[in-house]
PDB file of C-alpha atoms and ligand atoms in Angstrom:
ATOM      1  CA  MET A   1      -0.069  -0.119  -0.031  1.00 62.00           C
ATOM      2  CA  LYS A   2       1.370   3.320  -0.919  1.00 77.00           C
ATOM      3  CA  PHE A   3       1.328   6.044   1.727  1.00 88.00           C
ATOM      4  CA  ASP A   4      -0.595   8.849   0.760  1.00 95.00           C
ATOM      5  CA  GLU A   5       1.604  11.853   1.527  1.00 97.00           C
ATOM      6  CA  ALA A   6      -1.046  14.398   0.338  1.00 98.00           C
ATOM      7  CA  MET A   7      -3.961  13.185   2.620  1.00 98.00           C
ATOM      8  CA  TYR A   8      -1.386  12.861   5.410  1.00 98.00           C
ATOM      9  CA  LYS A   9      -0.532  16.593   5.405  1.00 98.00           C
ATOM     10  CA  GLU A  10      -4.284  17.455   5.598  1.00 98.00           C
ATOM     11  CA  VAL A  11      -4.856  15.131   8.445  1.00 98.00           C
ATOM     12  CA  LEU A  12      -1.926  16.718  10.363  1.00 98.00           C
ATOM     13  CA  GLN A  13      -3.435  20.186   9.700  1.00 98.00           C
ATOM     14  CA  ALA A  14      -6.861  18.923  11.044  1.00 99.00           C
ATOM     15  CA  TYR A  15      -5.104  17.385  14.030  1.00 99.00           C
ATOM     16  CA  ASN A  16      -3.071  20.793  14.650  1.00 98.00           C
ATOM     17  CA  ASN A  17      -6.446  22.657  14.820  1.00 98.00           C
ATOM     18  CA  ALA A  18      -7.930  20.477  17.257  1.00 99.00           C
ATOM     19  CA  TYR A  19      -9.517  22.373  20.405  1.00 99.00           C
ATOM     20  CA  ALA A  20      -8.473  19.973  23.284  1.00 98.00           C
ATOM     21  CA  PRO A  21      -7.643  21.907  26.231  1.00 98.00           C
ATOM     22  CA  TYR A  22      -9.160  19.468  28.753  1.00 98.00           C
ATOM     23  CA  SER A  23      -7.936  16.118  27.381  1.00 98.00           C
ATOM     24  CA  LYS A  24      -5.008  17.721  25.361  1.00 98.00           C
ATOM     25  CA  PHE A  25      -5.477  14.775  23.455  1.00 98.00           C
ATOM     26  CA  HIS A  26      -5.621  15.963  19.937  1.00 98.00           C
ATOM     27  CA  VAL A  27      -7.301  14.058  16.957  1.00 99.00           C
ATOM     28  CA  GLY A  28      -7.858  15.172  13.280  1.00 99.00           C
ATOM     29  CA  ALA A  29      -9.745  13.352  10.517  1.00 99.00           C
ATOM     30  CA  VAL A  30      -9.805  14.305   6.719  1.00 99.00           C
ATOM     31  CA  ILE A  31     -12.321  12.833   4.131  1.00 99.00           C
ATOM     32  CA  LEU A  32     -11.071  12.218   0.533  1.00 98.00           C
ATOM     33  CA  LEU A  33     -14.023  12.969  -1.715  1.00 98.00           C
ATOM     34  CA  LYS A  34     -14.360  11.112  -5.239  1.00 98.00           C
ATOM     35  CA  ASN A  35     -14.041  14.604  -6.807  1.00 98.00           C
ATOM     36  CA  GLY A  36     -10.818  14.964  -5.247  1.00 98.00           C
ATOM     37  CA  LYS A  37     -11.457  17.360  -2.381  1.00 98.00           C
ATOM     38  CA  TYR A  38     -10.630  17.072   1.132  1.00 98.00           C
ATOM     39  CA  ILE A  39     -12.817  17.843   4.231  1.00 98.00           C
ATOM     40  CA  THR A  40     -11.291  17.968   7.253  1.00 98.00           C
ATOM     41  CA  GLY A  41     -12.390  17.591  11.073  1.00 99.00           C
ATOM     42  CA  SER A  42     -10.888  17.908  14.377  1.00 99.00           C
ATOM     43  CA  ASN A  43     -11.865  17.010  18.245  1.00 98.00           C
ATOM     44  CA  VAL A  44     -13.591  19.664  19.796  1.00 98.00           C
ATOM     45  CA  GLU A  45     -13.956  19.664  23.460  1.00 98.00           C
ATOM     46  CA  ASN A  46     -16.008  21.816  25.758  1.00 98.00           C
ATOM     47  CA  ALA A  47     -15.852  22.541  29.809  1.00 98.00           C
ATOM     48  CA  SER A  48     -19.212  20.540  29.724  1.00 98.00           C
ATOM     49  CA  TYR A  49     -17.212  17.349  28.904  1.00 98.00           C
ATOM     50  CA  GLY A  50     -19.944  15.004  27.317  1.00 98.00           C
ATOM     51  CA  LEU A  51     -20.489  17.725  24.592  1.00 98.00           C
ATOM     52  CA  SER A  52     -17.029  17.303  23.112  1.00 98.00           C
ATOM     53  CA  ASN A  53     -17.210  15.780  19.642  1.00 98.00           C
ATOM     54  CA  CYS A  54     -14.684  13.701  17.958  1.00 98.00           C
ATOM     55  CA  ALA A  55     -12.598  14.444  14.915  1.00 99.00           C
ATOM     56  CA  GLU A  56     -14.130  11.668  12.954  1.00 99.00           C
ATOM     57  CA  ARG A  57     -17.408  13.002  13.426  1.00 98.00           C
ATOM     58  CA  SER A  58     -16.922  16.382  12.825  1.00 98.00           C
ATOM     59  CA  ALA A  59     -15.394  15.662   9.151  1.00 99.00           C
ATOM     60  CA  LEU A  60     -18.270  13.480   8.609  1.00 99.00           C
ATOM     61  CA  PHE A  61     -20.765  16.218   9.613  1.00 98.00           C
ATOM     62  CA  ASN A  62     -18.729  18.599   8.081  1.00 98.00           C
ATOM     63  CA  ALA A  63     -18.924  16.718   4.483  1.00 98.00           C
ATOM     64  CA  TYR A  64     -22.783  16.211   4.888  1.00 98.00           C
ATOM     65  CA  SER A  65     -23.403  19.880   6.171  1.00 98.00           C
ATOM     66  CA  GLN A  66     -21.722  20.865   2.658  1.00 98.00           C
ATOM     67  CA  GLY A  67     -24.279  18.648   0.816  1.00 98.00           C
ATOM     68  CA  TYR A  68     -22.147  15.528   0.385  1.00 98.00           C
ATOM     69  CA  ARG A  69     -23.328  12.026   0.815  1.00 98.00           C
ATOM     70  CA  LYS A  70     -21.907   8.540   1.366  1.00 98.00           C
ATOM     71  CA  ALA A  71     -21.635   8.191  -2.525  1.00 98.00           C
ATOM     72  CA  ASP A  72     -19.242  10.920  -2.638  1.00 98.00           C
ATOM     73  CA  ILE A  73     -16.757   9.626  -0.130  1.00 98.00           C
ATOM     74  CA  GLU A  74     -13.714   7.949  -1.324  1.00 98.00           C
ATOM     75  CA  LYS A  75     -12.089   7.227   2.009  1.00 98.00           C
ATOM     76  CA  ILE A  76     -11.111   8.828   5.551  1.00 98.00           C
ATOM     77  CA  MET A  77      -7.959   9.140   7.291  1.00 98.00           C
ATOM     78  CA  VAL A  78      -7.783   9.773  11.180  1.00 99.00           C
ATOM     79  CA  ILE A  79      -4.500  10.539  13.385  1.00 99.00           C
ATOM     80  CA  GLY A  80      -3.808  10.608  17.011  1.00 98.00           C
ATOM     81  CA  ASN A  81      -0.644  10.986  19.290  1.00 98.00           C
ATOM     82  CA  THR A  82      -0.702   7.352  19.777  1.00 98.00           C
ATOM     83  CA  ASP A  83       2.011   4.599  19.831  1.00 98.00           C
ATOM     84  CA  THR A  84      -0.048   2.540  17.309  1.00 98.00           C
ATOM     85  CA  PRO A  85      -2.443   3.927  14.695  1.00 98.00           C
ATOM     86  CA  ILE A  86      -5.348   5.481  16.589  1.00 98.00           C
ATOM     87  CA  SER A  87      -8.407   3.463  17.242  1.00 98.00           C
ATOM     88  CA  PRO A  88     -11.755   5.321  16.416  1.00 98.00           C
ATOM     89  CA  CYS A  89     -14.183   5.276  19.331  1.00 98.00           C
ATOM     90  CA  GLY A  90     -17.373   3.365  19.309  1.00 98.00           C
ATOM     91  CA  ALA A  91     -19.506   6.336  18.557  1.00 98.00           C
ATOM     92  CA  CYS A  92     -17.418   7.163  15.556  1.00 98.00           C
ATOM     93  CA  ARG A  93     -17.605   3.732  14.309  1.00 98.00           C
ATOM     94  CA  GLN A  94     -21.291   3.862  14.326  1.00 98.00           C
ATOM     95  CA  VAL A  95     -21.616   7.203  12.585  1.00 98.00           C
ATOM     96  CA  MET A  96     -19.165   5.944   9.784  1.00 98.00           C
ATOM     97  CA  SER A  97     -21.368   2.973   9.752  1.00 98.00           C
ATOM     98  CA  GLU A  98     -24.208   5.228   8.528  1.00 98.00           C
ATOM     99  CA  LEU A  99     -22.544   7.907   6.924  1.00 98.00           C
ATOM    100  CA  MET A 100     -20.076   6.058   4.639  1.00 98.00           C
ATOM    101  CA  ASP A 101     -20.272   3.219   2.451  1.00 98.00           C
ATOM    102  CA  LYS A 102     -19.546  -0.135   4.220  1.00 98.00           C
ATOM    103  CA  ASP A 103     -16.827  -0.928   1.765  1.00 98.00           C
ATOM    104  CA  ALA A 104     -15.092   2.728   2.032  1.00 98.00           C
ATOM    105  CA  THR A 105     -11.703   2.976   3.371  1.00 98.00           C
ATOM    106  CA  VAL A 106     -10.682   3.921   6.868  1.00 98.00           C
ATOM    107  CA  ILE A 107      -6.964   4.659   7.261  1.00 98.00           C
ATOM    108  CA  LEU A 108      -5.757   5.148  10.738  1.00 98.00           C
ATOM    109  CA  THR A 109      -2.419   6.360  11.627  1.00 98.00           C
ATOM    110  CA  ASN A 110      -0.224   8.318  13.925  1.00 98.00           C
ATOM    111  CA  LEU A 111       2.480  10.935  14.181  1.00 98.00           C
ATOM    112  CA  ASN A 112       5.176   8.389  13.146  1.00 98.00           C
ATOM    113  CA  LYS A 113       3.127   7.414  10.020  1.00 98.00           C
ATOM    114  CA  ASP A 114       2.483   3.680  11.107  1.00 98.00           C
ATOM    115  CA  ILE A 115      -0.553   2.892   9.317  1.00 98.00           C
ATOM    116  CA  LYS A 116      -3.942   0.477   9.730  1.00 98.00           C
ATOM    117  CA  GLU A 117      -6.225   0.213   6.974  1.00 98.00           C
ATOM    118  CA  TYR A 118      -9.709  -1.252   7.285  1.00 98.00           C
ATOM    119  CA  LYS A 119     -13.131  -1.015   5.751  1.00 98.00           C
ATOM    120  CA  VAL A 120     -16.040   0.478   7.224  1.00 98.00           C
ATOM    121  CA  LYS A 121     -18.055  -2.560   7.778  1.00 98.00           C
ATOM    122  CA  ASP A 122     -14.568  -4.419   9.583  1.00 98.00           C
ATOM    123  CA  LEU A 123     -14.643  -1.570  12.399  1.00 98.00           C
ATOM    124  CA  LEU A 124     -18.153  -2.250  13.157  1.00 98.00           C
ATOM    125  CA  PRO A 125     -19.849  -5.600  12.416  1.00 96.00           C
ATOM    126  CA  TYR A 126     -23.406  -6.037  13.032  1.00 95.00           C
ATOM    127  CA  SER A 127     -24.128  -2.162  13.256  1.00 95.00           C
ATOM    128  CA  PHE A 128     -27.259  -0.552  14.109  1.00 96.00           C
ATOM    129  CA  GLU A 129     -29.242   0.267  10.883  1.00 96.00           C
ATOM    130  CA  GLY A 130     -31.929   3.015  10.646  1.00 95.00           C
ATOM    131  CA  GLU A 131     -34.079   0.374   8.384  1.00 93.00           C
ATOM    132  CA  VAL A 132     -35.068  -1.131  11.664  1.00 95.00           C
ATOM    133  CA  LEU A 133     -36.771   2.251  12.915  1.00 95.00           C
ATOM    134  CA  ASP A 134     -39.301   1.479  10.140  1.00 80.00           C
ATOM    135  CA  ASN A 135     -40.781  -1.986  11.419  1.00 69.00           C
ATOM    136  CA  GLY A 136     -44.109  -1.040  12.087  1.00 63.00           C
ATOM    137  CA  ASN A 137     -43.544  -0.828  16.127  1.00 59.00           C
TER     138      ASN A 137
HETATM  139  N1  LIG B   1     -11.424  11.541  19.979  1.00 60.77           N
HETATM  140  C1  LIG B   1     -11.851  11.532  18.977  1.00 60.77           C
HETATM  141  O1  LIG B   1     -11.530  12.747  18.198  1.00 60.77           O
HETATM  142  N2  LIG B   1     -11.668  10.610  18.074  1.00 60.77           N
HETATM  143  C2  LIG B   1     -11.506   9.080  18.491  1.00 60.77           C
HETATM  144  O2  LIG B   1     -11.970   8.116  18.003  1.00 60.77           O
HETATM  145  C3  LIG B   1     -11.172   9.163  20.067  1.00 60.77           C
HETATM  146  C4  LIG B   1     -11.290  10.125  20.854  1.00 60.77           C
HETATM  147  C5  LIG B   1     -11.335  12.823  21.160  1.00 60.77           C
HETATM  148  C6  LIG B   1     -12.491  13.046  21.918  1.00 60.77           C
HETATM  149  C7  LIG B   1     -11.892  13.979  22.974  1.00 60.77           C
HETATM  150  O3  LIG B   1     -11.718  15.259  22.552  1.00 60.77           O
HETATM  151  C8  LIG B   1     -10.366  13.321  23.121  1.00 60.77           C
HETATM  152  O4  LIG B   1      -9.987  12.325  21.904  1.00 60.77           O
HETATM  153  C9  LIG B   1      -9.992  12.234  24.291  1.00 60.77           C
HETATM  154  O5  LIG B   1     -11.138  11.263  24.390  1.00 60.77           O
END
């Protein structure tokens, strides 16, 4: 697998833009759209801790807010200052599962450029799906 330097540069910028005064743990994410455009997201914390938003969700909500949908998304890259490539939290896996194609690529990395690559479906098997909400109950 060829390391995507251009995408890494974008994700590092998102990492640097994180607002994480409480945890001091910066996370960056970048989505590469099929049209070649990048959309970034950073973790944004709050003094009321539970209101904090993860980088992956910031990036995906940013993309959707601009009108893009799952069919437009090629892949997402996520970075944290971790010994091994960052592991997305469960909430972000659920959101990736709904807002990205199940076969879309998720690239996980760190400041050493270690890389792990997964499909969305591999990060959250047996995910909760919106279809079940339309079951007549
Ligand atoms: N965080 C993310 O942005 N993404 C993850 O997948 C894991 C955790 C953020 C949330 C919080 O701002 C900080 O990292 C520490 O948990």
